[in-house]
Amino acid sequence: MDPTAGPAEWINLPDVAERLDVSISKVHQMIRDGDLLAVKRDGIRVVPAELIANSIVLKHLPGILTLLRDAGYNDEEALKWLYEPDETLGGSGAVGLGGDRAREVKRRAQAVGF
């Protein structure tokens, strides 16, 4: 991954639980179910801050993660795909998901599987 590409901020799982107003076990369940993306950094599981907005997980994120996993992507590869620089998506797929480009991000994720 481009060293400048990637999340602007990481959130640890207890803070994710607090932001979403759910238990830590619910956060772990969301990760297991593919509704949320978490990766290890310095031995700690963290979530990109951009994937949570207004105390909810971005609407299209679970579907995007399903599409990428169906295409054989693991969590690190999905993270790389979401943060690959792309100005047509507002900077990256992760940024596009938080705005009016979410459908285009989803379309591109669907294309990955073909």
N, CA, C and O atoms as a DFTB+ gen file, in Angstrom:
456 C
 N C O
     1  1       0.856      -1.174       0.000
     2  2       0.000       0.000       0.000
     3  2       0.899       1.233       0.000
     4  3       1.922       1.266       0.684
     5  1       0.513       2.232      -0.763
     6  2       1.188       3.515      -0.780
     7  2       1.280       4.021       0.654
     8  3       0.276       4.031       1.366
     9  1       2.491       4.450       1.101
    10  2       2.604       4.869       2.498
    11  2       1.694       6.043       2.859
    12  3       1.345       6.212       4.027
    13  1       1.310       6.845       1.888
    14  2       0.413       7.966       2.175
    15  2      -1.045       7.541       2.115
    16  3      -1.926       8.260       2.585
    17  1      -1.300       6.366       1.532
    18  2      -2.675       5.876       1.441
    19  2      -3.030       5.144       2.717
    20  3      -2.176       4.524       3.350
    21  1      -4.264       5.218       3.079
    22  2      -4.711       4.502       4.264
    23  2      -5.553       5.402       5.134
    24  3      -5.715       6.589       4.854
    25  1      -6.079       4.829       6.179
    26  2      -6.934       5.596       7.076
    27  2      -6.203       6.782       7.704
    28  3      -5.027       6.690       8.055
    29  1      -6.908       7.871       7.835
    30  2      -6.348       9.042       8.500
    31  2      -6.280       8.802      10.003
    32  3      -5.437       9.369      10.699
    33  1      -7.178       7.955      10.491
    34  2      -7.252       7.684      11.928
    35  2      -7.715       6.255      12.153
    36  3      -8.553       5.738      11.415
    37  1      -7.163       5.623      13.176
    38  2      -7.556       4.276      13.584
    39  2      -8.303       4.373      14.902
    40  3      -8.012       5.246      15.720
    41  1      -9.263       3.483      15.114
    42  2     -10.009       3.433      16.367
    43  2      -9.872       2.025      16.939
    44  3     -10.094       1.045      16.228
    45  1      -9.508       1.915      18.219
    46  2      -9.427       0.584      18.819
    47  2     -10.848       0.088      19.105
    48  3     -11.798       0.871      19.125
    49  1     -10.974      -1.209      19.324
    50  2     -12.308      -1.811      19.443
    51  2     -13.133      -1.282      20.620
    52  3     -14.337      -1.083      20.461
    53  1     -12.537      -1.047      21.791
    54  2     -13.362      -0.460      22.860
    55  2     -13.940       0.914      22.465
    56  3     -15.078       1.236      22.805
    57  1     -13.146       1.708      21.748
    58  2     -13.646       3.014      21.299
    59  2     -14.701       2.871      20.204
    60  3     -15.628       3.676      20.125
    61  1     -14.561       1.847      19.361
    62  2     -15.590       1.571      18.356
    63  2     -16.904       1.251      19.070
    64  3     -17.960       1.761      18.698
    65  1     -16.830       0.405      20.094
    66  2     -18.035       0.044      20.854
    67  2     -18.690       1.288      21.440
    68  3     -19.912       1.431      21.412
    69  1     -17.867       2.181      21.968
    70  2     -18.398       3.412      22.554
    71  2     -19.054       4.293      21.484
    72  3     -20.145       4.822      21.695
    73  1     -18.383       4.446      20.334
    74  2     -18.947       5.272      19.250
    75  2     -20.265       4.718      18.737
    76  3     -21.195       5.468      18.439
    77  1     -20.334       3.398      18.638
    78  2     -21.548       2.766      18.116
    79  2     -22.593       2.536      19.202
    80  3     -23.724       2.147      18.912
    81  1     -22.212       2.776      20.445
    82  2     -23.083       2.561      21.598
    83  2     -23.567       1.116      21.672
    84  3     -24.752       0.836      21.854
    85  1     -22.590       0.202      21.521
    86  2     -22.854      -1.238      21.629
    87  2     -21.780      -1.850      22.518
    88  3     -20.787      -1.199      22.846
    89  1     -21.985      -3.097      22.902
    90  2     -20.988      -3.784      23.723
    91  2     -19.786      -4.180      22.872
    92  3     -19.877      -4.265      21.648
    93  1     -18.668      -4.417      23.532
    94  2     -17.469      -4.867      22.826
    95  2     -17.717      -6.213      22.157
    96  3     -17.180      -6.477      21.081
    97  1     -18.533      -7.072      22.788
    98  2     -18.832      -8.367      22.171
    99  2     -19.630      -8.171      20.879
   100  3     -19.474      -8.949      19.938
   101  1     -20.483      -7.142      20.821
   102  2     -21.224      -6.836      19.590
   103  2     -20.264      -6.379      18.493
   104  3     -20.452      -6.728      17.328
   105  1     -19.254      -5.615      18.846
   106  2     -18.248      -5.181      17.866
   107  2     -17.522      -6.398      17.300
   108  3     -17.314      -6.496      16.091
   109  1     -17.135      -7.329      18.183
   110  2     -16.469      -8.560      17.721
   111  2     -17.399      -9.348      16.796
   112  3     -16.950      -9.892      15.787
   113  1     -18.668      -9.413      17.127
   114  2     -19.650     -10.115      16.288
   115  2     -19.773      -9.431      14.922
   116  3     -19.854     -10.112      13.900
   117  1     -19.789      -8.109      14.892
   118  2     -19.881      -7.360      13.636
   119  2     -18.676      -7.659      12.748
   120  3     -18.810      -7.785      11.531
   121  1     -17.507      -7.770      13.358
   122  2     -16.290      -8.090      12.600
   123  2     -16.388      -9.512      12.060
   124  3     -16.095      -9.753      10.889
   125  1     -16.804     -10.466      12.917
   126  2     -16.952     -11.864      12.467
   127  2     -17.975     -11.980      11.345
   128  3     -17.782     -12.751      10.405
   129  1     -19.066     -11.216      11.441
   130  2     -20.135     -11.283      10.447
   131  2     -19.797     -10.539       9.155
   132  3     -20.540     -10.620       8.177
   133  1     -18.677      -9.816       9.153
   134  2     -18.297      -9.079       7.946
   135  2     -18.994      -7.739       7.800
   136  3     -19.021      -7.164       6.712
   137  1     -19.559      -7.238       8.893
   138  2     -20.217      -5.933       8.853
   139  2     -19.250      -4.787       9.121
   140  3     -19.578      -3.621       8.902
   141  1     -18.061      -5.126       9.593
   142  2     -17.068      -4.130       9.961
   143  2     -15.689      -4.702       9.675
   144  3     -15.469      -5.904       9.820
   145  1     -14.772      -3.854       9.275
   146  2     -13.412      -4.280       8.938
   147  2     -12.456      -3.875      10.055
   148  3     -12.390      -2.705      10.433
   149  1     -11.724      -4.843      10.573
   150  2     -10.701      -4.570      11.582
   151  2      -9.432      -5.308      11.187
   152  3      -9.480      -6.436      10.696
   153  1      -8.296      -4.658      11.407
   154  2      -6.995      -5.258      11.131
   155  2      -6.095      -5.017      12.338
   156  3      -6.374      -4.151      13.167
   157  1      -5.022      -5.783      12.429
   158  2      -4.083      -5.611      13.537
   159  2      -3.010      -4.606      13.147
   160  3      -2.424      -4.672      12.066
   161  1      -2.774      -3.677      14.062
   162  2      -1.688      -2.722      13.927
   163  2      -0.995      -2.687      15.280
   164  3      -1.628      -2.429      16.304
   165  1       0.304      -2.946      15.281
   166  2       1.070      -2.989      16.534
   167  2       0.438      -3.943      17.539
   168  3       0.438      -3.671      18.740
   169  1      -0.102      -5.059      17.053
   170  2      -0.662      -6.093      17.911
   171  2      -2.064      -5.824      18.434
   172  3      -2.592      -6.606      19.225
   173  1      -2.676      -4.719      17.999
   174  2      -4.008      -4.342      18.469
   175  2      -4.956      -4.272      17.284
   176  3      -4.620      -3.698      16.249
   177  1      -6.150      -4.860      17.432
   178  2      -7.153      -4.776      16.358
   179  2      -7.754      -3.377      16.356
   180  3      -8.206      -2.868      17.382
   181  1      -7.746      -2.773      15.169
   182  2      -8.251      -1.414      15.013
   183  2      -9.131      -1.329      13.770
   184  3      -9.059      -2.170      12.874
   185  1      -9.963      -0.291      13.743
   186  2     -10.905      -0.054      12.654
   187  2     -10.607       1.331      12.080
   188  3     -10.373       2.266      12.847
   189  1     -10.607       1.493      10.748
   190  2     -10.442       2.833      10.183
   191  2     -11.606       3.735      10.601
   192  3     -12.771       3.359      10.472
   193  1     -11.280       4.920      11.098
   194  2     -12.296       5.854      11.597
   195  2     -13.298       6.238      10.512
   196  3     -14.473       6.455      10.810
   197  1     -12.851       6.325       9.255
   198  2     -13.744       6.738       8.167
   199  2     -14.895       5.773       7.933
   200  3     -15.889       6.141       7.306
   201  1     -14.780       4.557       8.419
   202  2     -15.816       3.564       8.177
   203  2     -16.989       3.681       9.148
   204  3     -17.994       2.982       9.020
   205  1     -16.837       4.583      10.123
   206  2     -17.913       4.832      11.087
   207  2     -18.256       6.314      11.014
   208  3     -17.390       7.168      11.204
   209  1     -19.505       6.615      10.741
   210  2     -19.934       8.011      10.651
   211  2     -21.214       8.197      11.455
   212  3     -22.130       7.377      11.383
   213  1     -21.266       9.262      12.208
   214  2     -22.470       9.572      12.980
   215  2     -22.945       8.388      13.819
   216  3     -24.140       8.097      13.871
   217  1     -22.025       7.722      14.461
   218  2     -22.312       6.606      15.367
   219  2     -22.911       5.377      14.684
   220  3     -23.562       4.562      15.338
   221  1     -22.697       5.238      13.381
   222  2     -23.117       4.028      12.669
   223  2     -22.030       3.613      11.678
   224  3     -21.217       4.433      11.251
   225  1     -22.027       2.343      11.325
   226  2     -21.132       1.847      10.287
   227  2     -21.685       2.337       8.955
   228  3     -22.898       2.335       8.745
   229  1     -20.799       2.758       8.056
   230  2     -21.262       3.229       6.750
   231  2     -22.195       2.213       6.105
   232  3     -21.928       1.012       6.107
   233  1     -23.269       2.707       5.566
   234  2     -24.363       1.877       5.048
   235  2     -23.912       0.775       4.088
   236  3     -24.351      -0.368       4.221
   237  1     -23.062       1.090       3.145
   238  2     -22.689       0.123       2.111
   239  2     -21.481      -0.738       2.476
   240  3     -21.131      -1.650       1.726
   241  1     -20.837      -0.467       3.614
   242  2     -19.626      -1.204       3.969
   243  2     -19.837      -2.716       4.052
   244  3     -19.049      -3.448       3.453
   245  1     -20.843      -3.226       4.751
   246  2     -20.996      -4.687       4.815
   247  2     -21.119      -5.332       3.422
   248  3     -20.539      -6.390       3.177
   249  1     -21.858      -4.708       2.532
   250  2     -21.998      -5.250       1.178
   251  2     -20.684      -5.237       0.410
   252  3     -20.361      -6.193      -0.295
   253  1     -19.932      -4.159       0.546
   254  2     -18.622      -4.055      -0.111
   255  2     -17.695      -5.142       0.426
   256  3     -17.010      -5.813      -0.346
   257  1     -17.673      -5.317       1.742
   258  2     -16.799      -6.336       2.332
   259  2     -17.184      -7.733       1.860
   260  3     -16.314      -8.566       1.605
   261  1     -18.473      -7.990       1.743
   262  2     -18.929      -9.288       1.234
   263  2     -18.444      -9.495      -0.197
   264  3     -17.933     -10.565      -0.529
   265  1     -18.599      -8.490      -1.038
   266  2     -18.153      -8.594      -2.430
   267  2     -16.651      -8.856      -2.516
   268  3     -16.206      -9.705      -3.289
   269  1     -15.875      -8.125      -1.720
   270  2     -14.423      -8.307      -1.748
   271  2     -14.022      -9.671      -1.213
   272  3     -13.127     -10.312      -1.765
   273  1     -14.668     -10.124      -0.148
   274  2     -14.346     -11.453       0.393
   275  2     -14.730     -12.549      -0.590
   276  3     -14.006     -13.534      -0.740
   277  1     -15.866     -12.381      -1.260
   278  2     -16.275     -13.353      -2.281
   279  2     -15.277     -13.403      -3.433
   280  3     -15.141     -14.427      -4.103
   281  1     -14.579     -12.287      -3.659
   282  2     -13.559     -12.236      -4.717
   283  2     -12.213     -12.757      -4.222
   284  3     -11.230     -12.741      -4.964
   285  1     -12.162     -13.226      -2.950
   286  2     -10.946     -13.819      -2.415
   287  2     -10.066     -12.879      -1.611
   288  3      -8.952     -13.246      -1.238
   289  1     -10.541     -11.684      -1.342
   290  2      -9.747     -10.726      -0.570
   291  2      -9.796     -11.059       0.920
   292  3     -10.855     -11.390       1.452
   293  1      -8.643     -10.968       1.591
   294  2      -8.636     -11.061       3.051
   295  2      -8.801      -9.639       3.602
   296  3      -8.918      -8.691       2.826
   297  1      -8.810      -9.481       4.917
   298  2      -9.064      -8.165       5.499
   299  2      -8.009      -7.133       5.119
   300  3      -8.346      -5.983       4.837
   301  1      -6.738      -7.525       5.106
   302  2      -5.670      -6.582       4.730
   303  2      -5.822      -6.154       3.271
   304  3      -5.643      -4.982       2.940
   305  1      -6.153      -7.112       2.403
   306  2      -6.337      -6.789       0.984
   307  2      -7.564      -5.905       0.776
   308  3      -7.545      -4.998      -0.056
   309  1      -8.627      -6.165       1.529
   310  2      -9.826      -5.330       1.446
   311  2      -9.499      -3.912       1.906
   312  3      -9.957      -2.941       1.304
   313  1      -8.714      -3.792       2.962
   314  2      -8.295      -2.482       3.443
   315  2      -7.504      -1.754       2.357
   316  3      -7.739      -0.576       2.090
   317  1      -6.575      -2.461       1.740
   318  2      -5.760      -1.859       0.676
   319  2      -6.664      -1.396      -0.470
   320  3      -6.487      -0.293      -0.987
   321  1      -7.622      -2.222      -0.868
   322  2      -8.540      -1.872      -1.949
   323  2      -9.347      -0.621      -1.587
   324  3      -9.496       0.286      -2.406
   325  1      -9.866      -0.579      -0.357
   326  2     -10.674       0.559       0.078
   327  2      -9.884       1.863       0.119
   328  3     -10.450       2.938      -0.074
   329  1      -8.587       1.773       0.369
   330  2      -7.769       2.982       0.521
   331  2      -6.829       3.236      -0.650
   332  3      -5.959       4.103      -0.573
   333  1      -7.001       2.489      -1.723
   334  2      -6.218       2.750      -2.925
   335  2      -6.573       4.155      -3.413
   336  3      -7.750       4.455      -3.615
   337  1      -5.562       5.027      -3.606
   338  2      -5.872       6.393      -4.043
   339  2      -6.659       6.405      -5.359
   340  3      -6.267       5.763      -6.334
   341  1      -7.757       7.134      -5.371
   342  2      -8.593       7.263      -6.563
   343  2      -9.374       8.574      -6.460
   344  3     -10.372       8.668      -5.745
   345  1      -8.905       9.564      -7.179
   346  2      -9.538      10.890      -7.103
   347  2     -10.962      10.886      -7.642
   348  3     -11.759      11.742      -7.258
   349  1     -11.307       9.945      -8.524
   350  2     -12.681       9.898      -9.044
   351  2     -13.678       9.478      -7.967
   352  3     -14.888       9.633      -8.133
   353  1     -13.155       8.943      -6.856
   354  2     -14.013       8.543      -5.734
   355  2     -13.853       9.499      -4.548
   356  3     -14.259       9.176      -3.432
   357  1     -13.273      10.653      -4.785
   358  2     -13.088      11.615      -3.708
   359  2     -11.813      11.407      -2.919
   360  3     -11.610      12.050      -1.889
   361  1     -10.963      10.530      -3.379
   362  2      -9.686      10.253      -2.711
   363  2      -9.407       8.769      -2.591
   364  3      -8.278       8.323      -2.798
   365  1     -10.452       7.991      -2.252
   366  2     -10.342       6.530      -2.156
   367  2     -11.747       5.957      -2.050
   368  3     -12.716       6.694      -1.868
   369  1     -11.849       4.634      -2.167
   370  2     -13.140       3.978      -2.012
   371  2     -13.742       4.212      -0.632
   372  3     -14.953       4.395      -0.504
   373  1     -12.899       4.206       0.401
   374  2     -13.397       4.425       1.761
   375  2     -14.005       5.814       1.908
   376  3     -15.038       5.978       2.558
   377  1     -13.366       6.812       1.307
   378  2     -13.899       8.172       1.348
   379  2     -15.188       8.243       0.532
   380  3     -16.163       8.867       0.950
   381  1     -15.183       7.596      -0.640
   382  2     -16.374       7.587      -1.497
   383  2     -17.573       6.952      -0.829
   384  3     -18.707       7.369      -1.065
   385  1     -17.339       5.945       0.006
   386  2     -18.442       5.280       0.712
   387  2     -19.188       6.219       1.646
   388  3     -20.377       6.036       1.906
   389  1     -18.486       7.219       2.145
   390  2     -19.101       8.151       3.072
   391  2     -19.840       9.283       2.396
   392  3     -20.358      10.176       3.068
   393  1     -19.897       9.258       1.067
   394  2     -20.546      10.357       0.347
   395  2     -21.426       9.878      -0.779
   396  3     -21.972       8.775      -0.744
   397  1     -21.556      10.728      -1.780
   398  2     -22.457      10.435      -2.891
   399  2     -21.866       9.478      -3.926
   400  3     -22.508       9.193      -4.936
   401  1     -20.671       8.988      -3.690
   402  2     -20.039       8.049      -4.627
   403  2     -20.138       6.593      -4.157
   404  3     -19.494       5.712      -4.727
   405  1     -20.929       6.345      -3.138
   406  2     -21.024       5.000      -2.550
   407  2     -21.467       3.957      -3.577
   408  3     -20.939       2.846      -3.596
   409  1     -22.419       4.304      -4.417
   410  2     -22.885       3.322      -5.426
   411  2     -21.789       2.981      -6.419
   412  3     -21.693       1.839      -6.868
   413  1     -20.962       3.960      -6.769
   414  2     -19.849       3.706      -7.689
   415  2     -18.817       2.797      -7.026
   416  3     -18.263       1.914      -7.680
   417  1     -18.555       3.001      -5.749
   418  2     -17.622       2.136      -5.021
   419  2     -18.168       0.710      -5.036
   420  3     -17.421      -0.238      -5.278
   421  1     -19.458       0.554      -4.780
   422  2     -20.078      -0.772      -4.774
   423  2     -20.000      -1.421      -6.162
   424  3     -19.726      -2.615      -6.277
   425  1     -20.239      -0.635      -7.205
   426  2     -20.152      -1.151      -8.569
   427  2     -18.746      -1.664      -8.858
   428  3     -18.575      -2.728      -9.454
   429  1     -17.743      -0.904      -8.433
   430  2     -16.348      -1.313      -8.660
   431  2     -15.998      -2.564      -7.863
   432  3     -15.242      -3.411      -8.337
   433  1     -16.542      -2.684      -6.654
   434  2     -16.304      -3.891      -5.857
   435  2     -16.935      -5.104      -6.533
   436  3     -16.365      -6.194      -6.514
   437  1     -18.108      -4.916      -7.129
   438  2     -18.754      -6.007      -7.867
   439  2     -17.899      -6.443      -9.038
   440  3     -17.819      -7.634      -9.337
   441  1     -17.254      -5.487      -9.711
   442  2     -16.419      -5.777     -10.880
   443  2     -15.173      -6.561     -10.507
   444  3     -14.638      -7.289     -11.344
   445  1     -14.699      -6.435      -9.281
   446  2     -13.507      -7.134      -8.820
   447  2     -13.702      -8.651      -8.921
   448  3     -12.758      -9.388      -9.205
   449  1     -14.919      -9.100      -8.689
   450  2     -15.207     -10.532      -8.705
   451  2     -15.269     -11.162     -10.078
   452  3     -15.390     -12.381     -10.202
   453  1     -15.186     -10.338     -11.113
   454  2     -15.303     -10.879     -12.478
   455  2     -14.015     -10.809     -13.230
   456  3     -13.953     -11.224     -14.388
